[in-house]
Coordinates of C-alpha atoms and ligand atoms in Angstrom, one line a residue:
X618 CA 114.0 119.3 136.3
X619 CA 112.4 115.7 135.0
X620 CA 109.5 113.8 136.3
X621 CA 108.5 110.8 134.5
X622 CA 110.5 110.8 132.1
X623 CA 109.3 114.2 131.1
X624 CA 111.0 117.4 132.3
X625 CA 108.8 120.2 133.9
X626 CA 107.5 124.0 133.4
X627 CA 105.5 126.0 135.2
X628 CA 102.2 127.8 134.1
X629 CA 101.2 130.8 136.4
X630 CA 103.2 129.4 138.8
X631 CA 102.7 125.7 139.6
X632 CA 105.0 123.2 138.1
X633 CA 103.6 121.3 135.4
X634 CA 105.0 118.9 132.3
X635 CA 106.8 120.5 129.9
X636 CA 104.9 120.0 126.9
X637 CA 101.9 121.4 129.0
X638 CA 103.5 124.5 129.5
X639 CA 104.4 124.4 125.8
X640 CA 101.1 123.7 124.6
X641 CA 100.2 126.9 126.1
X642 CA 103.0 128.9 125.2
X643 CA 102.0 128.0 121.9
X644 CA 99.5 131.6 121.8
X645 CA 95.9 131.4 121.1
X646 CA 94.2 127.4 121.6
X647 CA 93.0 126.8 118.3
X648 CA 89.9 125.5 116.5
X649 CA 91.1 121.9 115.5
X650 CA 89.1 122.3 111.6
X651 CA 88.8 120.1 109.3
X652 CA 92.8 118.8 110.6
X653 CA 93.9 122.0 111.3
X654 CA 94.7 124.1 114.5
X655 CA 92.4 126.9 113.6
X656 CA 91.5 130.7 114.7
X657 CA 88.2 132.2 114.7
X658 CA 87.0 133.5 111.4
X659 CA 86.6 136.8 113.2
X660 CA 89.5 136.8 115.4
X661 CA 87.8 136.8 118.4
X662 CA 89.3 135.3 121.6
X663 CA 88.4 134.6 125.3
X664 CA 90.6 134.1 127.9
X665 CA 91.2 131.2 130.1
X666 CA 91.2 131.8 133.5
X667 CA 92.6 130.0 136.7
X668 CA 89.9 128.6 139.0
X669 CA 92.5 127.8 142.0
X670 CA 94.2 130.9 141.6
X671 CA 92.1 133.8 139.4
X672 CA 95.1 134.1 136.8
X673 CA 94.8 134.2 133.7
X674 CA 96.8 131.4 131.4
X675 CA 96.3 131.7 128.4
X676 CA 93.8 132.9 125.4
X677 CA 91.4 130.2 123.2
X678 CA 90.0 130.6 119.7
X679 CA 86.2 132.1 120.9
X680 CA 84.2 130.7 117.8
X681 CA 81.2 132.0 115.7
X682 CA 78.2 130.1 113.8
X683 CA 80.5 131.2 110.4
X684 CA 83.5 128.8 112.4
X685 CA 81.1 126.2 113.3
X686 CA 79.3 126.3 110.1
X687 CA 83.2 125.8 108.8
X688 CA 83.7 122.6 110.9
X689 CA 80.8 121.1 110.1
X690 CA 80.9 121.2 106.7
X691 CA 84.7 119.9 107.3
X692 CA 83.0 117.2 109.2
X693 CA 80.1 116.2 106.4
X694 CA 82.9 115.9 103.9
X695 CA 84.7 113.7 105.7
X696 CA 81.9 112.1 106.2
X697 CA 80.5 111.8 102.7
X698 CA 83.8 110.8 100.9
X699 CA 84.3 108.0 103.6
X700 CA 88.0 108.7 104.5
X701 CA 86.6 107.2 108.3
X702 CA 83.6 105.9 107.3
X703 CA 84.1 103.4 104.8
X704 CA 87.8 101.9 106.3
X705 CA 87.9 98.3 107.2
X706 CA 86.1 97.4 110.8
X707 CA 89.6 96.3 111.7
X708 CA 91.7 99.3 111.1
X709 CA 89.1 101.6 112.8
X710 CA 89.6 99.6 115.1
X711 CA 93.4 99.7 115.8
X712 CA 93.4 103.7 115.0
X713 CA 90.8 104.0 118.2
X714 CA 93.8 101.6 119.8
X715 CA 96.2 104.0 118.5
X716 CA 94.9 107.6 119.9
X717 CA 94.0 105.4 123.6
X718 CA 98.2 104.7 123.5
X719 CA 98.5 107.6 122.7
X720 CA 95.8 109.3 125.4
X721 CA 97.6 107.2 127.6
X722 CA 101.6 108.6 126.7
X723 CA 99.5 112.1 127.3
X724 CA 98.0 111.6 130.3
X725 CA 100.1 113.4 133.0
X726 CA 99.8 116.3 130.4
X727 CA 96.0 116.1 129.8
X728 CA 95.7 115.9 133.6
X729 CA 97.5 119.0 134.5
X730 CA 95.7 121.2 131.4
X731 CA 92.3 119.5 133.7
X732 CA 93.7 120.9 136.9
X733 CA 95.0 124.1 135.1
X734 CA 91.8 125.4 133.3
X735 CA 88.8 122.9 134.8
X736 CA 90.2 123.9 138.7
X737 CA 90.1 119.7 139.2
X738 CA 92.2 118.0 141.8
X739 CA 95.5 117.7 139.7
X740 CA 95.9 114.0 142.1
X741 CA 92.8 112.9 140.1
X742 CA 92.8 114.7 137.4
X743 CA 94.0 111.6 135.1
X744 CA 91.2 109.6 136.0
X745 CA 89.5 112.2 133.8
X746 CA 91.9 111.6 130.7
X747 CA 91.6 107.5 131.8
X748 CA 87.5 107.5 131.3
X749 CA 87.9 108.8 127.5
X750 CA 90.8 106.3 127.4
X751 CA 88.4 103.1 128.7
X752 CA 86.0 104.2 126.6
X753 CA 88.0 103.9 123.7
X754 CA 89.1 100.6 124.4
X755 CA 86.0 99.5 124.3
X756 CA 84.3 101.3 121.4
X757 CA 87.7 100.0 119.3
X758 CA 85.8 96.4 119.5
X759 CA 82.7 97.8 117.9
X760 CA 83.7 98.7 114.7
X761 CA 83.9 94.4 113.8
X762 CA 80.9 93.8 115.7
X763 CA 78.1 95.8 114.5
X764 CA 76.0 93.8 112.5
X765 CA 72.5 94.4 111.0
X766 CA 69.9 92.3 110.8
X767 CA 68.3 89.7 108.2
X768 CA 65.0 89.7 109.5
X769 CA 62.7 86.6 108.0
X770 CA 59.4 87.6 105.4
X771 CA 59.1 84.4 103.7
X772 CA 61.0 82.8 100.2
X773 CA 60.2 86.5 97.9
X774 CA 62.2 88.4 99.3
X775 CA 65.5 89.0 101.7
X776 CA 65.7 91.6 103.5
X777 CA 68.0 93.1 105.4
X778 CA 68.0 95.2 108.1
X779 CA 71.6 97.5 107.9
X780 CA 72.9 99.5 110.7
X781 CA 74.6 102.5 109.0
X782 CA 76.0 105.8 110.6
X783 CA 73.6 108.8 110.7
X784 CA 76.2 111.4 109.7
X785 CA 77.9 114.5 111.6
X786 CA 77.3 114.4 115.5
X787 CA 77.4 117.8 117.1
X788 CA 78.4 116.4 121.0
X789 CA 78.1 119.7 123.5
X790 CA 79.7 119.2 126.8
X791 CA 80.4 121.0 130.6
X792 CA 83.2 122.0 132.4
X793 CA 83.3 119.3 134.9
X794 CA 85.1 116.6 133.3
X795 CA 86.9 118.0 129.9
X796 CA 88.7 115.1 128.9
X797 CA 86.0 113.0 129.2
X798 CA 84.6 114.1 126.4
X799 CA 85.8 111.0 124.2
X800 CA 82.6 108.5 126.3
X801 CA 80.7 111.0 123.4
X802 CA 82.5 110.7 121.0
X803 CA 84.4 107.3 120.9
X804 CA 80.6 105.1 120.2
X805 CA 80.5 107.5 117.6
X806 CA 83.6 107.2 115.8
X807 CA 83.1 103.5 116.3
X808 CA 80.0 103.3 114.3
X809 CA 81.8 105.3 111.8
X810 CA 80.2 109.4 112.0
X811 CA 81.5 112.7 111.8
X812 CA 81.9 114.5 115.4
X813 CA 82.2 118.1 116.1
X814 CA 82.6 118.8 119.0
X815 CA 82.0 122.1 121.5
X816 CA 83.4 122.0 124.6
X817 CA 82.8 124.1 127.0
X818 CA 84.1 127.8 127.3
X819 CA 85.9 128.0 130.8
X820 CA 87.7 124.4 129.9
X821 CA 89.1 124.4 126.0
X822 CA 91.9 122.6 126.6
X823 CA 92.2 119.2 126.7
X824 CA 89.5 119.2 124.0
X825 CA 92.5 120.5 121.5
X826 CA 95.3 118.7 122.9
X827 CA 93.4 115.5 122.6
X828 CA 92.0 116.7 118.8
X829 CA 95.5 117.5 117.5
X830 CA 96.4 113.4 119.1
X831 CA 93.2 112.3 117.4
X832 CA 95.0 113.5 114.2
X833 CA 98.5 111.9 114.9
X834 CA 96.7 108.6 115.7
X835 CA 95.0 108.5 112.1
X836 CA 91.6 109.7 112.8
X837 CA 91.5 111.3 109.1
X838 CA 91.6 115.0 109.3
X839 CA 87.6 116.5 109.4
X840 CA 86.6 113.4 111.3
X841 CA 86.4 115.3 114.7
X842 CA 86.7 118.9 114.5
X843 CA 86.4 121.1 117.9
X844 CA 85.3 124.7 118.1
X845 CA 86.1 126.5 121.6
X846 CA 83.1 129.6 121.9
X847 CA 79.7 129.8 123.7
X848 CA 76.3 129.5 123.9
X849 CA 76.0 131.2 120.1
X850 CA 78.4 128.3 119.2
X851 CA 75.9 125.6 120.5
X852 CA 73.0 127.0 119.5
X853 CA 74.5 127.4 116.3
X854 CA 75.5 123.7 116.1
X855 CA 72.0 122.3 117.3
X856 CA 70.0 124.3 114.0
X857 CA 72.7 123.9 111.3
X858 CA 71.0 121.4 108.6
X859 CA 74.1 119.9 108.0
X860 CA 74.0 118.1 111.9
X861 CA 72.4 114.7 112.4
X862 CA 72.0 114.2 115.3
X863 CA 73.1 115.3 119.1
X864 CA 74.4 114.9 122.5
X865 CA 74.0 117.1 124.6
X866 CA 75.5 117.5 128.9
X867 CA 74.4 120.6 130.7
X868 CA 72.1 122.0 132.9
X869 CA 68.7 121.9 132.7
X870 CA 67.6 125.6 131.4
X871 CA 69.9 125.1 128.7
X872 CA 68.8 121.3 128.2
X873 CA 65.4 122.4 127.2
X874 CA 66.0 125.3 124.8
X875 CA 68.3 122.7 123.2
X876 CA 65.8 120.2 123.2
X877 CA 62.7 122.9 121.8
X878 CA 65.6 123.9 119.3
X879 CA 66.6 120.6 117.6
X880 CA 62.8 119.9 117.1
X881 CA 62.9 122.4 115.3
X882 CA 65.1 119.9 112.7
X883 CA 63.8 116.9 113.8
X884 CA 66.8 115.8 115.7
X885 CA 67.4 113.8 118.0
X886 CA 69.1 113.9 121.2
X887 CA 70.9 112.4 124.0
X888 CA 70.0 114.1 126.8
X889 CA 72.3 114.6 130.4
X890 CA 71.1 117.3 132.4
X891 CA 71.3 117.7 136.4
X892 CA 70.4 115.4 139.0
X893 CA 70.1 115.5 143.3
X894 CA 70.7 112.3 143.7
X895 CA 69.5 110.3 146.6
X896 CA 71.9 108.3 148.5
X897 CA 69.9 106.3 151.1
X898 CA 71.1 104.8 154.6
X899 CA 68.3 102.3 156.2
X900 CA 69.3 100.9 160.0
X901 CA 70.7 97.7 159.0
X902 CA 73.7 99.8 156.1
X903 CA 77.6 98.9 157.1
X904 CA 78.3 102.6 158.7
X905 CA 82.0 102.2 157.7
X906 CA 80.9 101.5 154.2
X907 CA 78.2 104.2 153.8
X908 CA 79.4 107.0 155.8
X909 CA 82.6 108.0 153.8
X910 CA 80.8 106.8 150.6
X911 CA 78.1 109.3 150.7
X912 CA 80.6 112.1 152.1
X913 CA 82.8 111.7 148.6
X914 CA 80.1 111.5 147.0
X915 CA 79.8 115.4 148.0
X916 CA 82.7 116.2 148.1
X917 CA 84.3 115.4 145.3
X918 CA 85.1 117.5 142.8
X919 CA 84.1 120.0 145.0
X920 CA 79.9 119.1 144.3
X921 CA 80.5 119.6 140.7
X922 CA 78.8 116.4 139.5
X923 CA 75.9 115.3 138.2
X924 CA 75.6 112.3 139.7
X925 CA 76.7 114.0 143.7
X926 CA 74.8 112.3 146.2
X927 CA 73.4 115.7 147.4
X928 CA 70.8 114.3 149.2
X929 CA 71.4 111.8 152.0
X930 CA 68.3 110.4 153.6
X931 CA 69.4 108.5 156.5
X932 CA 67.0 106.0 158.9
X933 CA 66.2 107.8 161.8
X934 CA 67.6 104.7 164.2
X935 CA 71.1 105.7 163.2
X936 CA 70.5 109.2 162.2
X937 CA 72.6 111.1 165.1
X938 CA 75.3 108.4 164.5
X939 CA 75.8 109.0 161.1
X940 CA 75.3 112.6 161.0
X941 CA 78.8 112.3 163.5
X942 CA 80.6 109.4 161.6
X943 CA 79.8 112.4 157.9
X944 CA 80.8 115.9 160.2
X945 CA 84.1 113.3 161.3
X946 CA 84.7 112.4 157.9
X947 CA 84.7 115.8 156.6
X948 CA 86.0 118.0 159.4
X949 CA 89.7 118.0 158.0
X950 CA 89.3 118.9 154.7
X951 CA 91.7 120.8 152.7
X952 CA 90.4 123.5 150.3
X953 CA 92.7 124.9 147.9
X954 CA 94.7 124.6 144.9
X955 CA 94.4 121.9 142.7
X956 CA 98.0 120.9 141.6
X957 CA 98.5 121.2 145.8
X958 CA 99.0 117.5 147.2
X959 CA 96.9 117.9 150.5
X960 CA 93.7 119.5 148.9
X961 CA 91.0 117.3 149.0
X962 CA 88.8 119.9 147.6
X963 CA 89.4 122.0 144.8
X964 CA 88.2 125.4 143.4
X965 CA 84.4 126.0 141.5
X966 CA 84.8 126.7 138.2
X967 CA 84.2 130.3 138.1
X968 CA 83.3 133.5 140.9
X969 CA 80.1 133.3 139.7
X970 CA 79.7 129.6 140.4
X971 CA 81.0 129.8 143.8
X972 CA 78.6 133.0 144.9
X973 CA 75.9 130.4 143.7
X974 CA 76.8 127.6 145.9
X975 CA 77.1 130.4 148.9
X976 CA 73.8 131.6 147.6
X977 CA 72.4 128.4 148.6
X978 CA 74.0 127.9 151.3
X979 CA 72.5 131.2 153.1
X980 CA 69.6 130.1 151.6
X981 CA 69.8 126.1 153.6
X982 CA 70.4 128.8 156.3
X983 CA 67.2 130.8 156.4
X984 CA 65.3 127.7 155.4
X985 CA 66.2 126.7 158.8
X986 CA 68.6 123.7 158.3
X987 CA 70.9 123.1 160.5
X988 CA 74.1 123.7 159.8
X989 CA 76.8 120.7 160.9
X990 CA 80.1 121.9 159.0
X991 CA 81.2 124.7 157.5
X992 CA 85.1 123.9 157.1
X993 CA 87.8 126.4 155.9
X994 CA 88.9 128.6 152.9
X995 CA 92.0 129.1 152.3
X996 CA 92.9 133.0 151.8
X997 CA 92.9 133.6 148.2
X998 CA 91.6 134.5 145.1
X999 CA 90.3 131.5 143.7
X1000 CA 87.1 130.0 143.7
X1001 CA 86.7 128.2 147.5
X1002 CA 84.2 127.0 148.6
X1003 CA 84.3 125.3 151.8
X1004 CA 82.1 121.9 152.2
X1005 CA 79.0 122.7 154.2
X1006 CA 76.3 120.1 156.1
X1007 CA 73.3 120.9 156.6
X1008 CA 71.0 118.6 159.1
X1009 CA 67.7 118.0 159.4
X1010 CA 66.8 118.8 156.0
X1011 CA 62.9 118.2 154.4
X1012 CA 61.6 118.6 151.1
X1013 CA 60.2 121.5 151.3
X1014 CA 63.7 123.2 150.9
X1015 CA 65.2 124.9 148.2
X1016 CA 68.4 123.1 149.7
X1017 CA 67.0 119.6 148.7
X1018 CA 65.0 120.2 145.7
X1019 CA 68.1 122.6 143.4
X1020 CA 70.4 121.3 142.1
X1021 CA 73.4 123.2 144.1
X1022 CA 76.4 121.9 141.7
X1023 CA 78.8 122.2 144.6
X1024 CA 80.1 120.4 148.0
X1025 CA 76.6 121.0 149.9
X1026 CA 75.7 117.9 151.8
X1027 CA 71.7 118.3 152.3
X1028 CA 70.8 114.8 155.3
X1029 CA 67.3 114.1 155.1
X1030 CA 65.9 111.5 158.4
X1031 CA 63.5 109.4 156.8
X1032 CA 61.0 106.7 159.5
X1033 CA 60.4 103.5 157.1
X1034 CA 61.4 102.5 153.6
X1035 CA 57.6 103.4 151.9
X1036 CA 59.1 107.0 153.1
X1037 CA 62.6 106.7 151.3
X1038 CA 61.7 105.6 148.8
X1039 CA 58.6 108.0 148.2
X1040 CA 61.5 111.0 149.4
X1041 CA 64.0 109.9 146.7
X1042 CA 61.5 110.2 144.3
X1043 CA 60.2 113.6 145.0
X1044 CA 62.4 115.4 143.2
X1045 CA 62.4 116.8 139.1
X1046 CA 65.2 114.9 138.8
X1047 CA 65.8 111.2 138.2
X1048 CA 70.1 110.8 137.2
X1049 CA 71.3 108.4 139.7
X1050 CA 70.7 107.0 143.4
X1051 CA 72.9 105.2 146.1
X1052 CA 71.5 102.2 148.2
X1053 CA 72.9 101.1 152.2
X1054 CA 72.0 98.3 153.5
X1055 CA 72.4 94.6 154.0
X1056 CA 68.9 93.2 152.7
X1057 CA 69.3 92.1 149.8
X1058 CA 65.7 91.6 148.9
X1059 CA 65.4 95.5 150.1
X1060 CA 68.2 96.9 147.5
X1061 CA 66.2 94.8 145.4
X1062 CA 63.3 96.4 146.2
X1063 CA 65.1 99.8 145.6
X1064 CA 65.8 99.1 142.6
X1065 CA 62.1 97.8 141.0
X1066 CA 61.4 101.6 143.1
X1067 CA 63.4 104.1 142.3
X1068 CA 62.6 106.1 139.3
X1069 CA 66.9 106.7 138.1
X1070 CA 69.4 105.5 135.0
X1071 CA 71.6 104.4 137.9
X1072 CA 71.2 102.3 140.8
X1073 CA 74.4 101.9 143.4
X1074 CA 74.2 99.6 146.1
X1075 CA 76.5 99.4 148.6
X1076 CA 78.4 101.7 146.8
X1077 CA 79.1 104.7 144.5
X1078 CA 79.7 106.5 141.1
X1079 CA 81.7 104.1 140.1
X1080 CA 81.3 104.0 136.1
X1081 CA 82.4 101.5 133.3
X1082 CA 82.6 102.2 128.9
X1083 CA 80.5 99.2 129.1
X1084 CA 77.6 99.8 131.3
X1085 CA 75.2 102.5 130.2
X1086 CA 74.8 105.7 131.8
X1087 CA 71.8 108.8 131.6
X1088 CA 68.7 109.4 133.4
X1089 CA 65.0 110.1 133.8
X1090 CA 62.9 113.0 133.9
X1091 CA 64.9 116.0 134.6
X1092 CA 68.0 114.7 133.8
X1093 CA 67.7 113.6 130.5
X1094 CA 67.2 111.2 128.0
X1095 CA 68.9 108.2 125.9
X1096 CA 71.8 106.4 127.0
X1097 CA 75.6 107.0 126.8
X1098 CA 78.1 104.0 127.3
X1099 CA 77.5 100.5 126.7
X1100 CA 76.2 99.0 123.7
X1101 CA 72.8 101.2 123.8
X1102 CA 74.9 104.1 122.8
X1103 CA 75.7 102.3 119.3
X1104 CA 71.8 102.9 118.7
X1105 CA 71.9 106.4 119.5
X1106 CA 74.7 106.5 116.7
X1107 CA 73.5 105.0 114.7
X1108 CA 70.5 104.2 111.7
X1109 CA 68.1 101.4 110.7
X1110 CA 68.2 100.8 106.7
X1111 CA 65.3 98.2 105.7
X1112 CA 66.8 96.8 102.3
X1113 CA 63.8 94.8 100.1
X1114 CA 64.4 92.6 97.6
X1115 CA 62.6 90.8 95.5
X1116 CA 64.1 87.0 94.4
X1117 CA 63.9 84.9 91.7
Ligands
ADP1160 P1 76.0 124.2 133.1 O1 76.0 125.4 133.4 O2 77.0 123.5 133.0 O3 78.2 125.2 132.5 P2 75.2 124.7 130.2 O4 74.4 123.7 130.3 O5 75.2 126.0 130.3 O6 75.6 124.1 131.9 O7 76.0 124.7 129.7 C1 76.5 123.2 129.2 C2 77.0 123.5 127.6 O8 76.1 123.8 127.0 C3 78.0 124.6 127.3 O9 79.4 124.2 126.4 C4 77.8 125.8 127.2 O10 78.5 126.9 126.1 C5 76.2 125.1 126.0 N1 75.4 125.5 125.5 C6 75.1 127.1 126.2 N2 73.9 127.2 125.8 C7 73.7 126.8 124.8 C8 72.3 127.0 123.6 N3 72.0 127.5 123.9 N4 72.7 125.8 122.7 C9 73.7 124.9 122.9 N5 74.6 124.7 123.8 C10 74.9 125.6 124.7

């Protein structure tokens, strides 16, 4: 009964790490406010569902504006009394590393938890936690290096341009990579801020689990709070006068409402929204590299990834060859339970999301796209959707314009390099693009012309905590990760002193 030295438990018929099973068996998954696991003040709860089976696997506290207010007040107090903000930079560094160490020790647990409520394939789920570990390790190096400047203004004055933490950061996350929230939270903490995190309502498990580990690592009570709930809690967080800055990752509609609401209290927000990212395959591309990379980019996490390469632009001379390879690379994929090792695509997050994706498949057919592949779906109550490849797509079709957030690949032919860029940029989104070519001058031109936040050349969806990430146009604004994120989580103050 042991694997990696840990005993096993069972949740919803699935063998999981005993610590994950025990966490769920303890009862209602609490908010984490002021260092304590807490029920909602009004007592409200919400079911936690397993998208692989459609079964309930637990219950989570469901907060409202009062719970949120409690969390913000605890974050404010922690910020103002300086229990984290004023810690020596080297001490902040060592506690952030300690937290990364703890997450490493608990990767199997958080992997199980993300697979259970988000339906992320278990064999990949620990990589989601790994993103948080990487962010913590990267940002752990920063408290000792965030420094201001002494701009030269002449002999009469000494000017210090200080770089300070901002205060309380509100972080709102979606459901598609729950355990990766330290991508946003680690830079906020490294800069000395306190945080209120609102995870997505479908995926509460890893947020509470990891916030409790943060306490164990020495992040003081009140510095990282978690409030569960839906958009009611999210909008209360945006409006709260005790919150100084926001980071939001989610859909365009919610992002638009959030930006408007944030303006009412003059909060700056980092906003990461969706995409309709083009993967451009030129006629000189290495198709052995390009075809699997392009397909994987849409099947990863069943297409529920903001950078999914959901528009595949292929030069007409290699169009048939590419399609054959894309179909061959995808024909034998298995759709099924997130914990099944043989499965390639897990469930979608909810029945509503599955129905939405199915509707898009109908729309694509009705618009005249050619169906090159529709895989098999298991006969079960999980929210499953088979991979779909549409060929002969053009930019007048909704399947080429709207973010589907499911395993649907739309392949669009082009004849010239200019046409490829025109199609690539003919979208309201601007998150990312892939370029497959052996011509370095062309790769360079593409990088100039593509109106996106990230360009991947002969690769796709590689990320690193040291490299900033963000979008243009309707994909949002502000950068996460890398040193640019620290600018978003700090403010400047200029102090002028007369020199006698
Ligand atoms: P998705 O469609 O990916 O669920 P949403 O944008 O609806 O994306 O949700 C992303 C996050 O935003 C979730 O945590 C959700 O609860 C939260 N949210 C939803 N509505 C609002 C709102 N009006 N203000 C702030 N946050 C919200």
